Amino acid sequence: MPPTNPARRRALTDAAIALLASSGVHGLTHRAVEKEADLPPGTASNYFRDRETLLVAAAERVVELHHTDTGQATDQATDQPATLDDLLTESLFTAATTLRDRYLAIFELQLESVRRPALASALAGLGDAAVRITAGQHDKLGLTLPRETIPTLIALYGGALFTLVTAPPETVNRDTVQALVRTILDGCASPEEKI
């Protein structure tokens, strides 16, 4: 039975997330996690018996952090009314800058989950929650975007986020993000090309 020290477990999974962002999935080892977390050798294997268990734990922690941040963002957004353009711009900019490492880790985990069903299961909550939370945010803000377009909006947001977090950080700025958001919301066609 693994140890029950929640603070140490969080330290290990947070270190795993940092390593996924900096070194990719192939750089994630028990020894590397212990070094990143500044914990003694053998600590990670006491909590996570093998590499897949470590990956799943990192995914569960990333989902937990994501839900916490999304809930806080929802509360802040409803306190300060804004347009969908403004909300998406702020959300995407924060994700691509302040939370860049977390999203690099998420993308690493998502790619690895194609080959690991247990990891895919741990990450499944991200997509399901994204639709539910986005719909709830739109309702609280009185936005009129049709409910059936929300999964498409989330897919486009995810593609834009992938592009931003894999670009050199110094190239990501609010104007670039806002231009992406406007294209997502308006489409690529010029007004005269739209039917």
PDB file of N, CA and C in Angstrom, residues 84-94 174 177-179 181-182:
ATOM      1  N   LEU A  84     -17.592  37.553 -25.087  1.00  0.00           N
ATOM      2  CA  LEU A  84     -16.992  36.238 -25.292  1.00  0.00           C
ATOM      3  C   LEU A  84     -15.577  36.398 -25.845  1.00  0.00           C
ATOM      4  N   ASP A  85     -15.390  37.360 -26.731  1.00  0.00           N
ATOM      5  CA  ASP A  85     -14.070  37.662 -27.292  1.00  0.00           C
ATOM      6  C   ASP A  85     -13.069  37.959 -26.166  1.00  0.00           C
ATOM      7  N   ASP A  86     -13.456  38.822 -25.233  1.00  0.00           N
ATOM      8  CA  ASP A  86     -12.578  39.187 -24.114  1.00  0.00           C
ATOM      9  C   ASP A  86     -12.300  37.992 -23.202  1.00  0.00           C
ATOM     10  N   LEU A  87     -13.334  37.227 -22.899  1.00  0.00           N
ATOM     11  CA  LEU A  87     -13.169  36.070 -22.016  1.00  0.00           C
ATOM     12  C   LEU A  87     -12.234  35.030 -22.624  1.00  0.00           C
ATOM     13  N   LEU A  88     -12.436  34.716 -23.897  1.00  0.00           N
ATOM     14  CA  LEU A  88     -11.579  33.734 -24.553  1.00  0.00           C
ATOM     15  C   LEU A  88     -10.146  34.244 -24.686  1.00  0.00           C
ATOM     16  N   THR A  89      -9.997  35.523 -24.994  1.00  0.00           N
ATOM     17  CA  THR A  89      -8.656  36.092 -25.115  1.00  0.00           C
ATOM     18  C   THR A  89      -7.913  35.978 -23.789  1.00  0.00           C
ATOM     19  N   GLU A  90      -8.555  36.362 -22.706  1.00  0.00           N
ATOM     20  CA  GLU A  90      -7.917  36.305 -21.398  1.00  0.00           C
ATOM     21  C   GLU A  90      -7.590  34.866 -21.010  1.00  0.00           C
ATOM     22  N   SER A  91      -8.531  33.981 -21.235  1.00  0.00           N
ATOM     23  CA  SER A  91      -8.330  32.569 -20.900  1.00  0.00           C
ATOM     24  C   SER A  91      -7.187  31.959 -21.706  1.00  0.00           C
ATOM     25  N   LEU A  92      -7.180  32.194 -22.999  1.00  0.00           N
ATOM     26  CA  LEU A  92      -6.149  31.629 -23.871  1.00  0.00           C
ATOM     27  C   LEU A  92      -4.779  32.240 -23.580  1.00  0.00           C
ATOM     28  N   PHE A  93      -4.746  33.533 -23.338  1.00  0.00           N
ATOM     29  CA  PHE A  93      -3.474  34.199 -23.026  1.00  0.00           C
ATOM     30  C   PHE A  93      -2.897  33.659 -21.711  1.00  0.00           C
ATOM     31  N   THR A  94      -3.735  33.533 -20.699  1.00  0.00           N
ATOM     32  CA  THR A  94      -3.275  32.993 -19.403  1.00  0.00           C
ATOM     33  C   THR A  94      -2.786  31.562 -19.562  1.00  0.00           C
ATOM     34  N   ARG A 174      -0.694  39.389 -26.182  1.00  0.00           N
ATOM     35  CA  ARG A 174      -2.150  39.548 -26.130  1.00  0.00           C
ATOM     36  C   ARG A 174      -2.747  39.838 -27.514  1.00  0.00           C
ATOM     37  N   VAL A 177      -2.955  36.634 -29.525  1.00  0.00           N
ATOM     38  CA  VAL A 177      -4.005  35.786 -28.968  1.00  0.00           C
ATOM     39  C   VAL A 177      -5.377  36.325 -29.352  1.00  0.00           C
ATOM     40  N   GLN A 178      -5.565  37.628 -29.263  1.00  0.00           N
ATOM     41  CA  GLN A 178      -6.867  38.211 -29.605  1.00  0.00           C
ATOM     42  C   GLN A 178      -7.191  37.998 -31.087  1.00  0.00           C
ATOM     43  N   ALA A 179      -6.184  38.082 -31.950  1.00  0.00           N
ATOM     44  CA  ALA A 179      -6.414  37.821 -33.370  1.00  0.00           C
ATOM     45  C   ALA A 179      -6.855  36.378 -33.593  1.00  0.00           C
ATOM     46  N   VAL A 181      -8.427  34.474 -31.399  1.00  0.00           N
ATOM     47  CA  VAL A 181      -9.781  34.361 -30.851  1.00  0.00           C
ATOM     48  C   VAL A 181     -10.797  34.932 -31.835  1.00  0.00           C
ATOM     49  N   ARG A 182     -10.498  36.068 -32.416  1.00  0.00           N
ATOM     50  CA  ARG A 182     -11.447  36.651 -33.380  1.00  0.00           C
ATOM     51  C   ARG A 182     -11.651  35.741 -34.582  1.00  0.00           C
TER      52      ARG A 182
END
